[in-house]
PDB file of C-alpha atoms in Angstrom:
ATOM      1  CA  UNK A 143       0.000   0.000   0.000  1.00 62.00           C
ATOM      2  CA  UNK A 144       1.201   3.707  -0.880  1.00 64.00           C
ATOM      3  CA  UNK A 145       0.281   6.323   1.214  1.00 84.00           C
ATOM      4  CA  UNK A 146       0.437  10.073  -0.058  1.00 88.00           C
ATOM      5  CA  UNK A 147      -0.859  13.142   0.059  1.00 91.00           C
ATOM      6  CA  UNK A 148      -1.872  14.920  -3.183  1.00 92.00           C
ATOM      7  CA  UNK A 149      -2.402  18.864  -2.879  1.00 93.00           C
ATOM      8  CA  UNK A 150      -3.561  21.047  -6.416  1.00 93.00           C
ATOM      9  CA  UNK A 151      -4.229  24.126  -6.313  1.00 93.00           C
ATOM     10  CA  UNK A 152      -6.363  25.516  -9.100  1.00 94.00           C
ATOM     11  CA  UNK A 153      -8.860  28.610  -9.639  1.00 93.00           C
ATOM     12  CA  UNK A 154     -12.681  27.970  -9.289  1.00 94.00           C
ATOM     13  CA  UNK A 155     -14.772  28.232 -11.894  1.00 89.00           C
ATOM     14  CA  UNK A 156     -18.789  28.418 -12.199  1.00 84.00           C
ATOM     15  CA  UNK A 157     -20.569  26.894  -9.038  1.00 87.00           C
ATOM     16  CA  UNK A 158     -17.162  25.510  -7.435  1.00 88.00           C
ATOM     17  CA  UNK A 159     -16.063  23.651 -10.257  1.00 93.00           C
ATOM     18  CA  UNK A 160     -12.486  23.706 -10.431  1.00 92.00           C
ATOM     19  CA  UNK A 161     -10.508  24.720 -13.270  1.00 92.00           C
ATOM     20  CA  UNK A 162      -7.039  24.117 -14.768  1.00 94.00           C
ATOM     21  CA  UNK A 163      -4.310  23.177 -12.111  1.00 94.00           C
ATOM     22  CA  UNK A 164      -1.643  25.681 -11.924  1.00 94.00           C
ATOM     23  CA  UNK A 165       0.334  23.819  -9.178  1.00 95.00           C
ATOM     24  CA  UNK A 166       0.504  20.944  -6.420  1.00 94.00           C
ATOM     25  CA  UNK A 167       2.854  18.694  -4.753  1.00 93.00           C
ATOM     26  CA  UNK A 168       2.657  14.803  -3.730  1.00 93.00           C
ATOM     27  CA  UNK A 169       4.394  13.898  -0.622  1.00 92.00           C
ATOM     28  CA  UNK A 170       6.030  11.150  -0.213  1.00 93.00           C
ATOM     29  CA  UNK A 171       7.578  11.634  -3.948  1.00 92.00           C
ATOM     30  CA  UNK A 172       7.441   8.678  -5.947  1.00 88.00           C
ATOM     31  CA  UNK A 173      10.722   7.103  -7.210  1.00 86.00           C
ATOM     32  CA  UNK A 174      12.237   4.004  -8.389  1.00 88.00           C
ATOM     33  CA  UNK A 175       8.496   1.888  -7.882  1.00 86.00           C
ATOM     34  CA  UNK A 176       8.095   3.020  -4.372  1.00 85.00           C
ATOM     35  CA  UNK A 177       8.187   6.121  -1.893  1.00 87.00           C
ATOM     36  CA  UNK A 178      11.010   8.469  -1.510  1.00 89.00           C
ATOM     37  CA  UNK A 179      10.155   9.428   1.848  1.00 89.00           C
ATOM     38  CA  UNK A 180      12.289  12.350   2.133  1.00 89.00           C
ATOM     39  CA  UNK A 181      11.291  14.346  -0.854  1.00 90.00           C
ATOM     40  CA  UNK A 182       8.353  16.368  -2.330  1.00 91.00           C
ATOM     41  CA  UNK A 183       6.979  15.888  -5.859  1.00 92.00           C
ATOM     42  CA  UNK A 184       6.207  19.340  -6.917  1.00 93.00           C
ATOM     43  CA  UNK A 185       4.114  20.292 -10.109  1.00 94.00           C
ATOM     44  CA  UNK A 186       4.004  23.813 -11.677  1.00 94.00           C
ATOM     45  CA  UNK A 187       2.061  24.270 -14.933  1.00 94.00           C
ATOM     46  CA  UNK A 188       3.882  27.028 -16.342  1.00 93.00           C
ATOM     47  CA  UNK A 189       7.916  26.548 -15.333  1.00 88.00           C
ATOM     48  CA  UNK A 190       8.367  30.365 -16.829  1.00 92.00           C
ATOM     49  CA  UNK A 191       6.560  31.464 -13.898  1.00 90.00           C
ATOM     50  CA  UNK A 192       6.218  29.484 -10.896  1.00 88.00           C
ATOM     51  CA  UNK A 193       4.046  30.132  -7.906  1.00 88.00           C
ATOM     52  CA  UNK A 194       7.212  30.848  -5.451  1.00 89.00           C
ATOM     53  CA  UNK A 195       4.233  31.057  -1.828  1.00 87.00           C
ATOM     54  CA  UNK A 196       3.936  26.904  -3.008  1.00 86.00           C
ATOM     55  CA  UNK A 197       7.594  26.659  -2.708  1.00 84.00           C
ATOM     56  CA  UNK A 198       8.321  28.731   0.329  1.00 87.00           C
ATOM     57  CA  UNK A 199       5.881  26.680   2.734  1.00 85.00           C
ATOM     58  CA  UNK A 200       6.957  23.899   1.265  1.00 83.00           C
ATOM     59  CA  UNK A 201      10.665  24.106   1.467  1.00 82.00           C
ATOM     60  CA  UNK A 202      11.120  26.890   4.145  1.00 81.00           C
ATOM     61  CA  UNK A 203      13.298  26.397   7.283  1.00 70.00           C
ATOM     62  CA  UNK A 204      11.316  26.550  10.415  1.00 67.00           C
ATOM     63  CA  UNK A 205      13.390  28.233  13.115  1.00 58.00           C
TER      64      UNK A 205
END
């Protein structure tokens, strides 16, 4: 059994439908046919400009 957590984020559209993705992450990250337990998966639709908020609570140092 894998166990994960999937997060997207993407805009609403009409009566809470969502829309397009425009980024997410999977945690545990999924290598080599099993769970990389110490990495993130992270997805950004447009690479050009990514949503740097996902990436700062994601990867920030807690002090």
């Amino acid at each position: 059994m894998f166990e994960y957590l999937i997060c997207v984020i993407s805009p609403v559209t009409g009566d809470y439908e969502p829309g397009k993705p425009e980024c997410g992450f999977l945690f545990p990250a999924f290598f080599d046919g099993g769970a990389a337990l110490n990495c993130v998966d992270v997805f950004q639709a447009d690479s050009e400009h990514p949503h740097q908020e996902l990436l700062q609570m994601l990867f920030s140092e807690k002090s």
